[in-house]
CSV table of C-alpha atoms in Angstrom, one decimal:
chain,number,residue,atom,x,y,z
X,1,MET,CA,-9.8,16.5,-3.7
X,2,PRO,CA,-9.4,12.7,-3.0
X,3,HIS,CA,-12.2,11.1,-0.9
X,4,PHE,CA,-11.5,8.3,1.5
X,5,VAL,CA,-14.0,5.9,3.1
X,6,ILE,CA,-13.2,4.2,6.3
X,7,MET,CA,-15.2,1.3,7.8
X,8,GLY,CA,-14.7,1.1,11.6
X,9,ALA,CA,-14.6,3.9,14.1
X,10,GLY,CA,-12.2,2.2,16.5
X,11,ARG,CA,-8.7,3.5,17.5
X,12,VAL,CA,-7.2,2.9,14.0
X,13,GLY,CA,-10.2,4.2,12.2
X,14,VAL,CA,-10.3,7.4,14.2
X,15,MET,CA,-6.5,7.9,13.7
X,16,LEU,CA,-6.9,7.3,10.0
X,17,ALA,CA,-9.8,9.7,9.7
X,18,ARG,CA,-8.0,12.5,11.5
X,19,THR,CA,-4.7,12.0,9.7
X,20,LEU,CA,-6.4,12.0,6.2
X,21,GLU,CA,-8.5,15.1,7.1
X,22,ALA,CA,-5.4,16.9,8.4
X,23,SER,CA,-3.8,16.2,5.0
X,24,GLY,CA,-6.6,18.0,3.2
X,25,HIS,CA,-8.7,15.0,2.1
X,26,THR,CA,-12.4,14.5,2.5
X,27,VAL,CA,-13.3,11.5,4.7
X,28,ALA,CA,-16.3,9.4,5.6
X,29,VAL,CA,-16.4,7.0,8.5
X,30,ILE,CA,-18.8,4.1,8.7
X,31,ASP,CA,-19.8,2.2,11.9
X,32,GLN,CA,-22.8,0.2,13.0
X,33,ASP,CA,-22.6,1.6,16.5
X,34,ILE,CA,-23.4,5.3,16.7
X,35,ARG,CA,-21.6,5.5,20.0
X,36,ALA,CA,-18.3,4.6,18.3
X,37,PHE,CA,-18.3,8.1,16.7
X,38,GLN,CA,-17.9,9.8,20.0
X,39,PRO,CA,-14.1,10.5,19.5
X,40,LEU,CA,-14.9,12.2,16.2
X,41,ARG,CA,-17.7,14.4,17.4
X,42,LYS,CA,-15.4,17.4,18.0
X,43,ASN,CA,-13.1,19.1,15.5
X,44,PHE,CA,-13.9,16.6,12.7
X,45,GLY,CA,-15.4,17.8,9.4
X,46,GLY,CA,-15.8,14.5,7.8
X,47,LYS,CA,-19.0,12.5,7.3
X,48,LEU,CA,-20.2,10.0,9.9
X,49,VAL,CA,-22.4,7.2,8.5
X,50,THR,CA,-24.2,4.7,10.7
X,51,GLY,CA,-24.7,1.3,9.0
X,52,VAL,CA,-23.2,-1.9,7.9
X,53,GLY,CA,-20.0,-1.3,6.1
X,54,PHE,CA,-20.5,-3.8,3.3
X,55,ASP,CA,-24.1,-2.7,2.6
X,56,LYS,CA,-24.2,-1.0,-0.8
X,57,GLU,CA,-26.6,1.8,0.3
X,58,THR,CA,-24.5,2.5,3.3
X,59,LEU,CA,-21.3,2.7,1.2
X,60,GLU,CA,-23.1,5.0,-1.3
X,61,ARG,CA,-24.1,7.3,1.6
X,62,ALA,CA,-20.5,7.4,2.6
X,63,GLY,CA,-19.5,8.5,-1.0
X,64,ILE,CA,-17.9,5.3,-2.1
X,65,GLU,CA,-18.6,6.1,-5.8
X,66,GLY,CA,-15.5,7.8,-7.0
X,67,ALA,CA,-13.7,7.3,-3.8
X,68,TYR,CA,-9.9,7.2,-4.0
X,69,ALA,CA,-9.5,4.5,-1.4
X,70,PHE,CA,-11.4,2.3,1.1
X,71,ALA,CA,-10.0,1.0,4.4
X,72,ALA,CA,-11.9,-1.7,6.4
X,73,VAL,CA,-10.6,-1.6,9.9
X,74,SER,CA,-13.5,-2.8,12.0
X,75,SER,CA,-13.1,-5.6,14.6
X,76,GLY,CA,-14.5,-8.3,12.3
X,77,ASP,CA,-12.3,-10.1,9.8
X,78,ASN,CA,-15.1,-11.4,7.6
X,79,SER,CA,-16.9,-8.0,7.6
X,80,ASN,CA,-13.7,-6.2,6.6
X,81,VAL,CA,-12.9,-8.5,3.7
X,82,ILE,CA,-16.5,-8.6,2.4
X,83,ALA,CA,-16.6,-4.8,2.6
X,84,ALA,CA,-13.3,-4.5,0.8
X,85,ARG,CA,-14.4,-6.8,-2.0
X,86,VAL,CA,-17.7,-4.8,-2.4
X,87,ALA,CA,-15.7,-1.6,-2.6
X,88,ARG,CA,-13.3,-3.0,-5.2
X,89,GLU,CA,-15.6,-5.2,-7.3
X,90,THR,CA,-18.9,-3.3,-7.2
X,91,PHE,CA,-17.6,0.3,-6.9
X,92,LYS,CA,-14.3,-0.2,-8.7
X,93,VAL,CA,-12.2,1.4,-5.9
X,94,LYS,CA,-8.6,0.6,-6.8
X,95,ASN,CA,-7.0,1.2,-3.4
X,96,VAL,CA,-8.5,-1.0,-0.7
X,97,VAL,CA,-7.1,-2.6,2.4
X,98,ALA,CA,-8.7,-4.9,5.1
X,99,ARG,CA,-7.7,-5.4,8.7
X,100,VAL,CA,-7.3,-9.1,9.6
X,101,TYR,CA,-7.0,-10.4,13.2
X,102,ASP,CA,-6.5,-14.0,12.3
X,103,PRO,CA,-3.1,-14.4,10.5
X,104,ASN,CA,-4.0,-17.9,9.5
X,105,ARG,CA,-6.8,-16.5,7.3
X,106,ALA,CA,-4.6,-13.8,5.8
X,107,GLU,CA,-3.4,-16.1,3.0
X,108,PHE,CA,-6.9,-17.0,2.0
X,109,PHE,CA,-7.9,-13.4,1.8
X,110,GLN,CA,-4.8,-12.4,-0.1
X,111,ARG,CA,-5.7,-15.0,-2.7
X,112,MET,CA,-9.0,-13.2,-3.1
X,113,GLY,CA,-7.0,-10.2,-4.2
X,114,ILE,CA,-7.6,-8.1,-1.0
X,115,PRO,CA,-4.5,-6.6,0.5
X,116,THR,CA,-4.5,-7.5,4.2
X,117,VAL,CA,-2.4,-7.0,7.3
X,118,ALA,CA,-2.6,-9.1,10.4
X,119,ALA,CA,-3.6,-7.2,13.5
X,120,VAL,CA,-0.4,-8.0,15.3
X,121,ARG,CA,1.5,-6.0,12.6
X,122,TRP,CA,-1.2,-3.4,12.2
X,123,SER,CA,-0.6,0.3,12.4
X,124,THR,CA,-2.1,3.5,11.0
X,125,ASP,CA,1.1,4.1,9.1
X,126,GLN,CA,0.7,0.7,7.3
X,127,VAL,CA,-2.8,1.5,6.3
X,128,LEU,CA,-1.8,4.8,4.9
X,129,ARG,CA,0.9,3.2,2.8
X,130,ARG,CA,-1.7,1.0,1.1
X,131,ILE,CA,-4.4,3.6,0.5
X,132,LEU,CA,-2.0,6.4,-0.4
X,133,PRO,CA,0.3,4.7,-2.9
X,134,GLU,CA,1.7,8.0,-4.2
X,135,GLN,CA,2.8,9.3,-0.8
X,136,ALA,CA,6.5,9.6,-0.1
X,137,ILE,CA,8.1,6.3,0.7
X,138,ARG,CA,9.0,5.9,4.4
X,139,GLY,CA,11.9,3.5,5.0
X,140,ASP,CA,11.8,0.6,7.4
X,141,TYR,CA,15.6,0.7,7.6
X,142,ARG,CA,18.1,3.4,6.8
X,143,GLU,CA,21.8,2.7,6.4
X,144,ALA,CA,24.4,4.7,8.3
X,145,SER,CA,25.1,7.3,5.6
X,146,GLY,CA,21.4,8.0,5.1
X,147,ARG,CA,21.7,7.5,1.3
X,148,LEU,CA,19.9,4.2,1.2
X,149,ILE,CA,16.6,3.0,2.7
X,150,LEU,CA,14.9,-0.4,2.8
X,151,THR,CA,11.2,0.1,2.3
X,152,GLU,CA,8.0,-1.3,0.9
X,153,LEU,CA,7.2,-0.3,-2.7
X,154,PRO,CA,3.5,0.2,-3.5
X,155,LEU,CA,2.7,-0.9,-7.0
X,156,HIS,CA,-0.1,-0.1,-9.4
X,157,GLU,CA,-2.2,-3.2,-9.9
X,158,GLU,CA,-1.2,-3.5,-13.6
X,159,TRP,CA,2.4,-4.4,-12.6
X,160,ALA,CA,0.9,-7.9,-11.6
X,161,GLY,CA,2.6,-10.5,-13.8
X,162,HIS,CA,5.7,-8.5,-14.5
X,163,ALA,CA,9.1,-9.9,-13.6
X,164,LEU,CA,10.7,-8.3,-10.6
X,165,VAL,CA,13.8,-7.6,-12.7
X,166,ASP,CA,11.6,-5.4,-14.9
X,167,ILE,CA,10.5,-3.5,-11.8
X,168,GLU,CA,14.2,-3.0,-10.9
X,169,ALA,CA,15.0,-1.9,-14.4
X,170,ALA,CA,12.2,0.6,-14.4
X,171,THR,CA,13.1,2.2,-11.1
X,172,GLY,CA,16.7,1.6,-10.2
X,173,ALA,CA,15.6,-0.1,-7.0
X,174,ARG,CA,17.1,-3.4,-5.7
X,175,ILE,CA,14.4,-5.8,-4.6
X,176,ALA,CA,15.5,-7.5,-1.4
X,177,TYR,CA,12.6,-9.8,-0.8
X,178,ILE,CA,8.8,-10.0,-1.2
X,179,THR,CA,6.0,-11.0,1.2
X,180,ARG,CA,3.5,-13.3,-0.3
X,181,PHE,CA,0.5,-14.7,1.6
X,182,GLY,CA,2.1,-13.6,4.8
X,183,GLU,CA,5.5,-15.3,4.2
X,184,GLY,CA,8.8,-13.7,3.1
X,185,MET,CA,10.6,-15.1,0.1
X,186,LEU,CA,13.8,-14.3,-1.7
X,187,PRO,CA,13.2,-13.4,-5.3
X,188,ARG,CA,14.8,-15.5,-8.1
X,189,PRO,CA,15.6,-14.2,-11.6
X,190,ASP,CA,12.2,-15.5,-12.9
X,191,THR,CA,10.1,-14.3,-10.0
X,192,SER,CA,7.1,-12.2,-11.0
X,193,TYR,CA,5.0,-9.7,-9.0
X,194,GLN,CA,1.6,-11.0,-8.0
X,195,GLN,CA,-1.3,-8.9,-6.9
X,196,GLY,CA,-1.3,-8.9,-3.1
X,197,ASP,CA,2.5,-9.2,-2.8
X,198,THR,CA,4.4,-6.7,-0.7
X,199,VAL,CA,7.7,-5.7,-2.3
X,200,HIS,CA,10.6,-4.7,-0.1
X,201,ALA,CA,13.4,-3.0,-1.8
X,202,MET,CA,16.6,-1.0,-1.2
X,203,VAL,CA,16.4,2.4,-2.8
X,204,ARG,CA,18.3,5.6,-2.9
X,205,THR,CA,16.8,8.2,-0.5
X,206,ASP,CA,17.0,10.9,-3.1
X,207,GLU,CA,15.1,8.8,-5.7
X,208,ALA,CA,12.4,7.5,-3.4
X,209,THR,CA,9.7,9.9,-4.4
X,210,GLU,CA,10.3,9.4,-8.1
X,211,ILE,CA,10.3,5.6,-7.7
X,212,ALA,CA,6.9,5.9,-5.9
X,213,ARG,CA,5.6,8.0,-8.8
X,214,ILE,CA,6.7,5.5,-11.4
X,215,LEU,CA,5.3,2.5,-9.6
X,216,SER,CA,2.0,4.2,-8.9
X,217,GLN,CA,1.3,4.2,-12.7
X,218,ALA,CA,0.6,1.3,-15.0
X,219,PRO,CA,3.8,-0.1,-16.7
X,220,LYS,CA,2.8,1.3,-20.1
X,221,ASP,CA,2.8,4.8,-18.6
X,222,THR,CA,6.5,4.4,-17.6
X,223,GLU,CA,7.9,3.8,-21.1
X,224,GLY,CA,10.9,5.9,-21.8
X,225,GLU,CA,11.4,6.6,-18.1
X,226,HIS,CA,13.4,3.4,-17.3
X,227,HIS,CA,16.5,3.7,-15.1
X,228,ASP,CA,19.5,1.5,-15.2
X,229,PRO,CA,19.8,-0.1,-11.7
X,230,ARG,CA,23.6,0.0,-12.1
X,231,ASP,CA,23.4,3.8,-12.1
X,232,ALA,CA,21.6,3.9,-8.7
X,233,TRP,CA,24.0,1.5,-7.0
X,234,ALA,CA,27.1,3.0,-8.6
X,235,GLY,CA,26.0,6.3,-7.3
X,236,ALA,CA,25.4,5.0,-3.8
X,237,PHE,CA,28.7,3.1,-3.7
X,238,ALA,CA,30.9,5.2,-6.0
X,239,ALA,CA,34.1,3.8,-4.4
X,240,GLU,CA,33.2,0.2,-5.4
X,241,PRO,CA,31.8,0.2,-8.9
X,242,ALA,CA,33.3,-3.2,-9.8
X,243,ALA,CA,31.8,-4.9,-6.8
X,244,VAL,CA,28.4,-3.5,-7.6
X,245,LYS,CA,28.5,-4.8,-11.1
X,246,SER,CA,29.5,-8.3,-10.1
X,247,ASP,CA,26.9,-8.5,-7.3
X,248,ASN,CA,24.0,-7.7,-9.6
X,249,PRO,CA,23.1,-10.8,-11.7
X,250,HIS,CA,20.2,-8.9,-13.3
X,251,THR,CA,22.4,-6.3,-15.1
X,252,ASN,CA,25.2,-8.5,-16.4
């Protein structure tokens, strides 16, 4: 059973803990203030650990060794990023995320390889997307027929350095734009995925779960499972196959 460690017992931390436990996962919550655990005193079976979230001993008591993911959602930017780095670099936790209040510092933290989200855009759902990369994709926009959704694509870290066109070829998705260091950018034919990027793509609703599965694995694990993106778009717009072909420079 996957184990999750959360640093910070504020509103987001409590919601994360209860959501993950309700999904059948084991959870440990860390906070320096024992009073912060009050909302979790009833009907919560997870572990409550009092201590500094980036202290190795505290993390070990929370079960960080072998943890599936770590989320630092306390009220301190620096503490969150330091804790996330310790979790990733010392304890080799692959799925980490840090809450950041100051958007001007988000770029710096992203360059350190720590996925961050500015507090103004923060939500429990966004945290779950980053620490549960294999969960079903939830679209940010759904077109009228319901067949296509625009959504974030969580990628395995080993996709870093691969061209976006290779990601499209492996999944059948059409990448609309990426967010890099807090800024949106339109991809070019030679644009590659960098660790910390957020990839936004249009995908077929009925293929969303399979796409999430493919991208949650290292690229070498997807050999032989590539999809032709023309198939996905031709299926979505069966009445306009010619237009789809001419609009897709990556498949000509």
